[in-house]
Short mmCIF file of N, CA, C and O in Angstrom, two decimals:
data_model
loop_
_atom_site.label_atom_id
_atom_site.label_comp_id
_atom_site.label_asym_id
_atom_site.label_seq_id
_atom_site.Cartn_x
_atom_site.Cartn_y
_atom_site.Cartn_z
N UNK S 336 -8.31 -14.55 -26.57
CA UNK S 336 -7.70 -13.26 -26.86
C UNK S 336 -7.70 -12.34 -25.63
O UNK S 336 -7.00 -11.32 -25.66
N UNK S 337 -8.37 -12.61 -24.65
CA UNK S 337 -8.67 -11.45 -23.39
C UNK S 337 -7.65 -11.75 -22.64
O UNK S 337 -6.95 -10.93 -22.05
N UNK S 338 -7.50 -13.19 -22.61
CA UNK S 338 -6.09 -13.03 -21.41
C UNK S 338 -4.83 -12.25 -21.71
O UNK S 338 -4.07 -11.79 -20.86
N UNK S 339 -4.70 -12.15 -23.12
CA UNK S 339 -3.48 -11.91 -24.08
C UNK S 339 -3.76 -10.11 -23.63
O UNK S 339 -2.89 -9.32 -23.26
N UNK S 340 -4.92 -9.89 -23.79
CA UNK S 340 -5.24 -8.04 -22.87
C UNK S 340 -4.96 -8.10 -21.29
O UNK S 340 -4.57 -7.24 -20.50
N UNK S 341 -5.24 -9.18 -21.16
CA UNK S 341 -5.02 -8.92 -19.35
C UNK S 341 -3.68 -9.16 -19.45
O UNK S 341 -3.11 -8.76 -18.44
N UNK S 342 -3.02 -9.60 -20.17
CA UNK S 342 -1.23 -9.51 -19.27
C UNK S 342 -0.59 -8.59 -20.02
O UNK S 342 0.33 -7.99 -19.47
N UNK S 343 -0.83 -8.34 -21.10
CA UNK S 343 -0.76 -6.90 -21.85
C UNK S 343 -0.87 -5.34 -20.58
O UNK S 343 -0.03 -4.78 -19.87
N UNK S 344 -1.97 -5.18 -20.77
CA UNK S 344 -2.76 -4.43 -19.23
C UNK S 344 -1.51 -4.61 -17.86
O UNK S 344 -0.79 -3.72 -17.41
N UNK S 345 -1.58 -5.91 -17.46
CA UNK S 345 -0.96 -6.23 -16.35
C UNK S 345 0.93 -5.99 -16.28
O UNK S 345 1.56 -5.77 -15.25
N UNK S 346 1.45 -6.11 -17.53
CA UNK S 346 2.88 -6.05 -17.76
C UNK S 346 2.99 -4.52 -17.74
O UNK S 346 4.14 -4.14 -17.50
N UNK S 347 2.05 -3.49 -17.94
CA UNK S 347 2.47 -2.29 -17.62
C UNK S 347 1.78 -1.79 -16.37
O UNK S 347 2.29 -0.82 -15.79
N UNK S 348 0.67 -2.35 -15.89
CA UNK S 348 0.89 -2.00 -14.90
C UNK S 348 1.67 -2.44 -13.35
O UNK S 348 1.92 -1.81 -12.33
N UNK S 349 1.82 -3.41 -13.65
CA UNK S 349 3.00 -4.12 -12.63
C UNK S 349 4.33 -3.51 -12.33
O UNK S 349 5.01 -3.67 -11.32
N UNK S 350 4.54 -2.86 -13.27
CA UNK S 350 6.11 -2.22 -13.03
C UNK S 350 5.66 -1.08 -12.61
O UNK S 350 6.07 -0.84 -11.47
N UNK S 351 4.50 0.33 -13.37
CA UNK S 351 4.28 1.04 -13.26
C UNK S 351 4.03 1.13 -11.45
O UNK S 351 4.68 1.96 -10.80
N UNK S 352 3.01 0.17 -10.77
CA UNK S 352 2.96 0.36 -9.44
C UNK S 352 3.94 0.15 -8.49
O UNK S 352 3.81 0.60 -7.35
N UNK S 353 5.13 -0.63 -8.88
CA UNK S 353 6.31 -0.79 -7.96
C UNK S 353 7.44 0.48 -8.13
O UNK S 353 8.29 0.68 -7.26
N UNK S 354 7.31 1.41 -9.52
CA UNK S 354 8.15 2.44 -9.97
C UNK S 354 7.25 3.91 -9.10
O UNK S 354 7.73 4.74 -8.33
N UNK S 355 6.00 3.81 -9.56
CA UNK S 355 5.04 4.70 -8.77
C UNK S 355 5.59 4.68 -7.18
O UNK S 355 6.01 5.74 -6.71
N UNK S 356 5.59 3.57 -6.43
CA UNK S 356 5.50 3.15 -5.32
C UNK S 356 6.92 3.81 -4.62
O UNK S 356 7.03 4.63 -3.71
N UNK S 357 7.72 3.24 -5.26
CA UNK S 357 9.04 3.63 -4.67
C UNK S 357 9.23 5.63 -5.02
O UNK S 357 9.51 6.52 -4.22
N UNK S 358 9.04 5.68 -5.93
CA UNK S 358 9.14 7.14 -6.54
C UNK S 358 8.35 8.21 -5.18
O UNK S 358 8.82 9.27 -4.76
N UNK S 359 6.92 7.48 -4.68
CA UNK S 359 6.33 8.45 -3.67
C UNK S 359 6.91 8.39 -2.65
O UNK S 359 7.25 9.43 -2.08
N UNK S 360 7.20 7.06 -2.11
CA UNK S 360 7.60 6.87 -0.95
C UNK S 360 9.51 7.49 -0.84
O UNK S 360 9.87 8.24 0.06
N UNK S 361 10.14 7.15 -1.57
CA UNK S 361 11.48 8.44 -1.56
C UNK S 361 10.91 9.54 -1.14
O UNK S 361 11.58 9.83 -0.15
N UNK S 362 10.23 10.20 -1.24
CA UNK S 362 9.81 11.64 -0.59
C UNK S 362 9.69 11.85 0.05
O UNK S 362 9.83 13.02 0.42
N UNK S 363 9.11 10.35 1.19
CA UNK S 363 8.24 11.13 2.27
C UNK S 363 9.34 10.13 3.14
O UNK S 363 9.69 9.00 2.81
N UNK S 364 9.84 10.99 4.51
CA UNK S 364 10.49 10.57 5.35
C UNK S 364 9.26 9.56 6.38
O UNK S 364 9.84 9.68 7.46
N UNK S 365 8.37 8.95 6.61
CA UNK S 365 7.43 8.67 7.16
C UNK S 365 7.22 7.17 6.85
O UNK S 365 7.45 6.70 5.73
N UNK S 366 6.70 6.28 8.11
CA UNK S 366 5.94 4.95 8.00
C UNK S 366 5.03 4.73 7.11
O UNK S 366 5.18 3.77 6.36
N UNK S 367 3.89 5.59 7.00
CA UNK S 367 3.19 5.73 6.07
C UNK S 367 2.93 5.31 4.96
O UNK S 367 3.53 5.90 4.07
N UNK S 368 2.03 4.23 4.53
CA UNK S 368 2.44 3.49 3.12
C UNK S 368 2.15 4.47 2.16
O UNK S 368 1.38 3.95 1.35
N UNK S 369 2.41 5.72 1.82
CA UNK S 369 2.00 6.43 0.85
C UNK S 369 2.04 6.48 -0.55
O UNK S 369 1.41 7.28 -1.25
N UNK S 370 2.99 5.38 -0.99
CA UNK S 370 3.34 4.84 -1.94
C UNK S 370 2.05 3.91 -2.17
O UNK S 370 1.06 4.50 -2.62
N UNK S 371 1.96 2.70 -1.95
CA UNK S 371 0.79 2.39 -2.01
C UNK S 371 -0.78 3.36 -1.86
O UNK S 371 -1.71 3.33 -2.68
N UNK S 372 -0.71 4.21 -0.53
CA UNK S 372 -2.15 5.04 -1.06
C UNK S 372 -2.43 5.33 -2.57
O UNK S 372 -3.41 5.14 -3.30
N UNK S 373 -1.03 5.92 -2.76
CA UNK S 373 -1.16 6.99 -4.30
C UNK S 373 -1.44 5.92 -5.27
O UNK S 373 -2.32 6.30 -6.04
N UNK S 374 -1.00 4.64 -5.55
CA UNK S 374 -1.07 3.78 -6.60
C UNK S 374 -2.85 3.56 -6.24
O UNK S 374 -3.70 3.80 -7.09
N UNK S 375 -2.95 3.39 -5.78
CA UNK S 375 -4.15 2.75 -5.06
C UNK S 375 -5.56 3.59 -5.23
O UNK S 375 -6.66 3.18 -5.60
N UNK S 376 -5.07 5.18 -4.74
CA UNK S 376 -6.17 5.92 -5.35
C UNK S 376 -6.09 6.50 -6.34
O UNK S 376 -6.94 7.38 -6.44
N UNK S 377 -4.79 6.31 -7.95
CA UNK S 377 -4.88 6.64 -8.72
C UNK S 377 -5.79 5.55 -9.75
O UNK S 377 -6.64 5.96 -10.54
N UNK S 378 -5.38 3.90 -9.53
CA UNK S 378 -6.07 2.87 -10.04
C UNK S 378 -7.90 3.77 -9.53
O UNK S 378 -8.89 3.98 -10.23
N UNK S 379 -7.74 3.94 -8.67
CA UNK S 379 -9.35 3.68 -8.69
C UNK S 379 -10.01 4.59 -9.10
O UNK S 379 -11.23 4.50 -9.00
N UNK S 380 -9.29 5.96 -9.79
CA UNK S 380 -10.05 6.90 -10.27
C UNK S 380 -9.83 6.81 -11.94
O UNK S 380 -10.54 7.47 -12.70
N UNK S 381 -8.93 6.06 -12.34
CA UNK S 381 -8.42 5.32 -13.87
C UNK S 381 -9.45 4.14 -14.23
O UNK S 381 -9.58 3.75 -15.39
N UNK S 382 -10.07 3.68 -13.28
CA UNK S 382 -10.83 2.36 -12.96
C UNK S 382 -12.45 3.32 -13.25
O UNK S 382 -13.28 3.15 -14.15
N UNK S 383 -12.46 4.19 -12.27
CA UNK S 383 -14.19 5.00 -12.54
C UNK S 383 -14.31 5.39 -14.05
O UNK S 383 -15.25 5.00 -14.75
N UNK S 384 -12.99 6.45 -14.67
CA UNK S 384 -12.96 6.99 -15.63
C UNK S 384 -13.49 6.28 -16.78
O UNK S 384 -14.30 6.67 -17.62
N UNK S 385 -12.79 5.00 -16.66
CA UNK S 385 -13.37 3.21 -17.80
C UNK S 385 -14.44 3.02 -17.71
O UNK S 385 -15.17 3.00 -18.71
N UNK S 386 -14.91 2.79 -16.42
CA UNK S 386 -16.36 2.00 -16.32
C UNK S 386 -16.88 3.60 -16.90
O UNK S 386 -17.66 3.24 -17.78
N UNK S 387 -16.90 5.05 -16.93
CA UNK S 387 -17.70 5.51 -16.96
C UNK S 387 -17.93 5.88 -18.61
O UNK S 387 -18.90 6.24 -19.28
N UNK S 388 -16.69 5.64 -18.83
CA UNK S 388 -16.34 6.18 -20.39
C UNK S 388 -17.25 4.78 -21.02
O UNK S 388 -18.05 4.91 -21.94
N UNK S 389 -16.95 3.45 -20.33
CA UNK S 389 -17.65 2.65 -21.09
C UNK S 389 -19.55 2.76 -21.12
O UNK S 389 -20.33 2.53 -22.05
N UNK S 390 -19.75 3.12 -19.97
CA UNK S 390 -20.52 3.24 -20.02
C UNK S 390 -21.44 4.26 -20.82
O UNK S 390 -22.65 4.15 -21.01
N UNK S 391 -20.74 5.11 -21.18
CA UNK S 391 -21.31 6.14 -22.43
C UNK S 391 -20.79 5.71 -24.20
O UNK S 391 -20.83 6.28 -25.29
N UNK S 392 -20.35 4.47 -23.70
CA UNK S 392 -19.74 4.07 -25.24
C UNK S 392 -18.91 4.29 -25.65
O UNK S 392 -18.55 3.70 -26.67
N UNK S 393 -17.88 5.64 -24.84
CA UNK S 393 -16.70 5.61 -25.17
C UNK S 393 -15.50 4.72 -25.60
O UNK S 393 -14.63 4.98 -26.43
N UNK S 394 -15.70 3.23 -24.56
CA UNK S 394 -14.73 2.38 -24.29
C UNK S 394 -15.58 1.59 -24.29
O UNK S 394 -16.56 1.55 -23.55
N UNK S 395 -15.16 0.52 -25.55
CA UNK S 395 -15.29 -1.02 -25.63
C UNK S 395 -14.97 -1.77 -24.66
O UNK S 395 -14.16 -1.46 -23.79
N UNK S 396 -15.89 -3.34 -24.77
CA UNK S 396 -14.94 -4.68 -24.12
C UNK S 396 -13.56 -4.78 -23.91
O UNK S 396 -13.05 -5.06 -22.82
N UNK S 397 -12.75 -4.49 -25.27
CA UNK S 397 -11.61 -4.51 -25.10
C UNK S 397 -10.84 -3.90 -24.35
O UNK S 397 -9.96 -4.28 -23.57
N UNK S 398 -11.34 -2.60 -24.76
CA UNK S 398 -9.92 -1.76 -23.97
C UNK S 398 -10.38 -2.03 -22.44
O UNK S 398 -9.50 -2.02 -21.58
N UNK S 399 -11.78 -2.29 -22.06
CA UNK S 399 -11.92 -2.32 -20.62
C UNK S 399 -11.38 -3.95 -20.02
O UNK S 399 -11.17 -4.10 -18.81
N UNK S 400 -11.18 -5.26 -21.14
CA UNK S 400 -10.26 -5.92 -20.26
C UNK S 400 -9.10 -5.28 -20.86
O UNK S 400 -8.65 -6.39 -21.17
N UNK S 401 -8.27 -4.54 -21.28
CA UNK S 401 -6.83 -4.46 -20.85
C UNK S 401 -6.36 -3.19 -20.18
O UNK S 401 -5.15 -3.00 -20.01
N UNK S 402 -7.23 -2.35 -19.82
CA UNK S 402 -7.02 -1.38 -18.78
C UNK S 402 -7.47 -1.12 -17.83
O UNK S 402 -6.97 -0.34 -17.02
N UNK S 403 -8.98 -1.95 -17.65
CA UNK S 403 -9.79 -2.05 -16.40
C UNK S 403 -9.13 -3.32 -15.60
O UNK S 403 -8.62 -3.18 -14.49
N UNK S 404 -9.19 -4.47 -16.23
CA UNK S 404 -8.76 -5.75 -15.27
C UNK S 404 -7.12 -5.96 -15.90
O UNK S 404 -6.53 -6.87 -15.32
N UNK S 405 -6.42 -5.36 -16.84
CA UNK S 405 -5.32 -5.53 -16.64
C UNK S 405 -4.04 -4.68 -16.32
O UNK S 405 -2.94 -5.03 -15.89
N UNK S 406 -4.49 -3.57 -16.63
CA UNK S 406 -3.61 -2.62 -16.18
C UNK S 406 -4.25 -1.92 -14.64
O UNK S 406 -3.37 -1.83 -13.78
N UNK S 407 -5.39 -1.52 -14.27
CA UNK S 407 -5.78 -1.54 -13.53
C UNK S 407 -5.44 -2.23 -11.97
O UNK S 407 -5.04 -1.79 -10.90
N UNK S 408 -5.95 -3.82 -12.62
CA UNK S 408 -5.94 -4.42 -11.32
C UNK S 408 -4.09 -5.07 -10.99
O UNK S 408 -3.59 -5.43 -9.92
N UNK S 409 -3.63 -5.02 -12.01
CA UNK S 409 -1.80 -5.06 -11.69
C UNK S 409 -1.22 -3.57 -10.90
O UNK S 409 -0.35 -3.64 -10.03
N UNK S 410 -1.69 -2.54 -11.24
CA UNK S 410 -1.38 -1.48 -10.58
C UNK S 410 -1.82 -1.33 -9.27
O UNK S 410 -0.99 -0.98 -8.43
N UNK S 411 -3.31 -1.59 -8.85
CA UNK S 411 -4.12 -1.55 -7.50
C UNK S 411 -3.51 -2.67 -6.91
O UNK S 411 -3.31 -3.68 -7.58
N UNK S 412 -3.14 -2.58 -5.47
CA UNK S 412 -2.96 -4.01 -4.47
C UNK S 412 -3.69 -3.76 -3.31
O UNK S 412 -3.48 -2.73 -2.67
N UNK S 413 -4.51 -4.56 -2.96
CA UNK S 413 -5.33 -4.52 -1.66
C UNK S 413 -4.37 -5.52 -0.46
O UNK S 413 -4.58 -5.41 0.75
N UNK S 414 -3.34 -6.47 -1.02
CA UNK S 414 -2.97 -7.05 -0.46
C UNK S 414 -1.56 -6.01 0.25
O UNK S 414 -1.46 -5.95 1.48
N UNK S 415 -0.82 -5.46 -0.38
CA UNK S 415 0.23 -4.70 0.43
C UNK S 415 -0.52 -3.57 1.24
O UNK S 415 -0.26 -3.24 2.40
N UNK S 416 -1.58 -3.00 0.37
CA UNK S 416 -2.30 -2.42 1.75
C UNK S 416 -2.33 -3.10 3.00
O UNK S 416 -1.61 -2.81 3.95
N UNK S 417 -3.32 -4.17 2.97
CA UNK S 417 -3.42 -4.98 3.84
C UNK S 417 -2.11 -5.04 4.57
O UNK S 417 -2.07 -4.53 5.69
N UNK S 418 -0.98 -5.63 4.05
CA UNK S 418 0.28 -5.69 5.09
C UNK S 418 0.85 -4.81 5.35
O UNK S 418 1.70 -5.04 6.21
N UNK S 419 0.80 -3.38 4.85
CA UNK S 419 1.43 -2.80 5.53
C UNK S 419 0.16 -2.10 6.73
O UNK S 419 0.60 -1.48 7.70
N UNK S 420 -0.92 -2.22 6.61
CA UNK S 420 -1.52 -1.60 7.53
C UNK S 420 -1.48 -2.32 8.97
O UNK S 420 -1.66 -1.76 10.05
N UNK S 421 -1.15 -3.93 8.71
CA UNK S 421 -0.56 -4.82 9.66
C UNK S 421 0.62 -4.65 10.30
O UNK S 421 0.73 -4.85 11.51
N UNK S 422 1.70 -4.23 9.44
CA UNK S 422 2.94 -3.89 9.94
C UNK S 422 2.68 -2.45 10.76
O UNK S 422 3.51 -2.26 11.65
N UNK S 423 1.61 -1.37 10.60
CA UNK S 423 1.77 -0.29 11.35
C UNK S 423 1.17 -0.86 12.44
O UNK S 423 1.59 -0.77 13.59
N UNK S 424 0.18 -1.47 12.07
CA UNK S 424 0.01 -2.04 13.60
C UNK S 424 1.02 -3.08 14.84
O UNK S 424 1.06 -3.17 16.07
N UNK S 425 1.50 -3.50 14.06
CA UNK S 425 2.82 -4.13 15.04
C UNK S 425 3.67 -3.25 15.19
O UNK S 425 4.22 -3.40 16.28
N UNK S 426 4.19 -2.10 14.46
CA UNK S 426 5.17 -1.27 15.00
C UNK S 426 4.61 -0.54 16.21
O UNK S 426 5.35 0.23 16.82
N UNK S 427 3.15 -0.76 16.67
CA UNK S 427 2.76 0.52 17.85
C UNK S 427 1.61 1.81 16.94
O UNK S 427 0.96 2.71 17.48
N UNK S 428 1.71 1.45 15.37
CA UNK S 428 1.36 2.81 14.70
C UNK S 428 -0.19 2.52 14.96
O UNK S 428 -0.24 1.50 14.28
N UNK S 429 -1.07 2.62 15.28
CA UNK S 429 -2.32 2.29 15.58
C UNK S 429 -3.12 3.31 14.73
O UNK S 429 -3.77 3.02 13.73
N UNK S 430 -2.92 4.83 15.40
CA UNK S 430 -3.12 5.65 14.67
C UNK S 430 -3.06 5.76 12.76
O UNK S 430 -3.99 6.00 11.98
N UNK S 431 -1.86 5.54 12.53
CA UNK S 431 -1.52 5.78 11.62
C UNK S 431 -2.54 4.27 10.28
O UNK S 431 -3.12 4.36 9.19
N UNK S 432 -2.22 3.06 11.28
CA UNK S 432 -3.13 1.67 10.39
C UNK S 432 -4.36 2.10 10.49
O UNK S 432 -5.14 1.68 9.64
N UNK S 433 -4.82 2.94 11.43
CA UNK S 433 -6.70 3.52 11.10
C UNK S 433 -6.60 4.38 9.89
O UNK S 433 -7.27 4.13 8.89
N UNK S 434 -5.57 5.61 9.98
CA UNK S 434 -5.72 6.60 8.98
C UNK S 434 -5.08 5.94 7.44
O UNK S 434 -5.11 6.65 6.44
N UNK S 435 -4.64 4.86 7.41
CA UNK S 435 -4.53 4.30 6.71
C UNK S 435 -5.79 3.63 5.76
O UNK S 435 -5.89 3.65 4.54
N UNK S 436 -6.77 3.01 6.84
CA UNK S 436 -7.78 2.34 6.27
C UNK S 436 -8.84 3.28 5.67
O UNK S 436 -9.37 3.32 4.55
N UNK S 437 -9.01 4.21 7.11
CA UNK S 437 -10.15 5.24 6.60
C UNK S 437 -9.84 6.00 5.56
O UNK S 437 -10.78 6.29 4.82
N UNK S 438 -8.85 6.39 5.30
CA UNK S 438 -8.20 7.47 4.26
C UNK S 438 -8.43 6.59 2.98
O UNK S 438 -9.21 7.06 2.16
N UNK S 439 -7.88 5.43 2.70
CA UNK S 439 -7.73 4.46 1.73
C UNK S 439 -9.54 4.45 1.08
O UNK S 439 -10.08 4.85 0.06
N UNK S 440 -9.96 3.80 2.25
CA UNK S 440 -11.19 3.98 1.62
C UNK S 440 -12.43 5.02 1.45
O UNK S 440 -13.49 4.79 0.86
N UNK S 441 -12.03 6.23 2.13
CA UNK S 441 -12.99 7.32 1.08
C UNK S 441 -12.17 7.76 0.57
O UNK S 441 -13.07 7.69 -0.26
N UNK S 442 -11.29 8.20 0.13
CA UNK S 442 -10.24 8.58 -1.10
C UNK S 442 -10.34 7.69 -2.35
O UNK S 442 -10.11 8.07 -3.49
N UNK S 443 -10.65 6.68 -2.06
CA UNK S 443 -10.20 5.58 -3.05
C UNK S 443 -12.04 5.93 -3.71
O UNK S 443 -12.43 6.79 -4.52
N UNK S 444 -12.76 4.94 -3.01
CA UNK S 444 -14.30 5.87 -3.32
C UNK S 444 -14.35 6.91 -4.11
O UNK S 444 -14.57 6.93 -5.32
N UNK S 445 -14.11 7.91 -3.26
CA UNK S 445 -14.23 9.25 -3.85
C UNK S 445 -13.75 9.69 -5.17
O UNK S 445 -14.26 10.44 -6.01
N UNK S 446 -12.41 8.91 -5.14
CA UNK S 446 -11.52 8.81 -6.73
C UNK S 446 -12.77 7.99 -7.84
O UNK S 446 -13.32 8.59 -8.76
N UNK S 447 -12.98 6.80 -7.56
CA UNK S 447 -13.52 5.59 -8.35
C UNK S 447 -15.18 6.82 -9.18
O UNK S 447 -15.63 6.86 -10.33
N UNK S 448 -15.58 7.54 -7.96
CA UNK S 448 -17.04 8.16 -8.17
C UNK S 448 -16.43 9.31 -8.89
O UNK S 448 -16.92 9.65 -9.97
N UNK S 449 -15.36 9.98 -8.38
CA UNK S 449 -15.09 11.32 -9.49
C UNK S 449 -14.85 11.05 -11.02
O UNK S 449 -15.18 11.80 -11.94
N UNK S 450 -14.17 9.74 -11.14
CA UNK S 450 -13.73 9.29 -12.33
C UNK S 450 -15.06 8.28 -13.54
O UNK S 450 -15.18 7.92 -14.71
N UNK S 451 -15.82 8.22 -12.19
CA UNK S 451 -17.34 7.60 -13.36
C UNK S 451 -18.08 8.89 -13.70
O UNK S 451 -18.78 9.01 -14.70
N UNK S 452 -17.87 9.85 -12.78
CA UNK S 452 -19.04 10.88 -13.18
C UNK S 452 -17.83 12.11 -14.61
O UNK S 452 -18.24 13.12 -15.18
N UNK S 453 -16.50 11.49 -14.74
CA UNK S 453 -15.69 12.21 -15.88
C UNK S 453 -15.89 11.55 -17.09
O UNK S 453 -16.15 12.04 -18.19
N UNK S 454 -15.74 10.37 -16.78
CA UNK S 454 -16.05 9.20 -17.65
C UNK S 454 -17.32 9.09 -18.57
O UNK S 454 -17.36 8.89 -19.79
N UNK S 455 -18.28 9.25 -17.72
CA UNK S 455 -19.24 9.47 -18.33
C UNK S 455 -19.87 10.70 -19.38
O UNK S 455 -20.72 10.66 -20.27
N UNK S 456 -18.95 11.87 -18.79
CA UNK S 456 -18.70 12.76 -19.97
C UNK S 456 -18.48 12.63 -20.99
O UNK S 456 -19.12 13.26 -21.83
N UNK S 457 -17.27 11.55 -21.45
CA UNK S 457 -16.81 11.48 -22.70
C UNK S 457 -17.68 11.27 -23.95
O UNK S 457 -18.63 10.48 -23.89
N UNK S 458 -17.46 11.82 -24.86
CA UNK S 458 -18.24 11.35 -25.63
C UNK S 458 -18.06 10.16 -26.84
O UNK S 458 -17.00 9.98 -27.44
N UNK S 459 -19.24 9.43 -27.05
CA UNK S 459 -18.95 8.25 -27.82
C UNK S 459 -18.58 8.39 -28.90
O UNK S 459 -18.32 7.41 -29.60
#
């Protein structure tokens, strides 16, 4: 029955991060994968909020496989991060593939920790 939550989970978030993705990036005239940041540090503060809610009992097994590992991890990509922070680096963007990484990961952090310590608010 869990896989049947993980592609459940995963069928909305799969579109949601390529619709997210394109939607930010139209805005911004820039190299910048910002499209990906935003998917990326919204999963991970949607991701704290679960673990934290579950962790106060808010949120069952269930809903945490079909919104933690399936909607979640279909929305988050570490791998287009990864390439596009590669591609800034072959374009010359050096700058920009650091502020990419560093930004990615205390933002992303920072999201994942704001969203366990909300999470954990909830009540059971």
């Amino acid at each position: 029955m869990n896989w049947l939550l993980v592609a459940a989970g995963g069928a909305v978030g799969a579109p949601l991060r390529y619709l997210t993705d394109r939607a930010v990036q139209a805005r911004h005239d820039s190299l910048f994968p910002w499209g990906t940041f935003a998917v990326n540090v919204v999963g991970s503060l949607l991701l704290g909020l679960l673990t934290g809610a579950a962790a106060s009992g808010a949120a069952g097994p269930q809903v945490q496989v079909l919104l933690g590992t399936g909607l979640c991890g279909a929305l988050t990509t570490y791998s287009t991060f990864s390439y596009e922070t590669l591609r800034l680096t072959e374009r010359g963007r050096g700058l920009s593939a650091s502020a990419n990484v560093g930004a990615s990961l205390a933002v992303g952090l920072a999201a994942v920790f704001l969203g366990l310590t909300l999470g954990r608010l909830v009540p059971a």
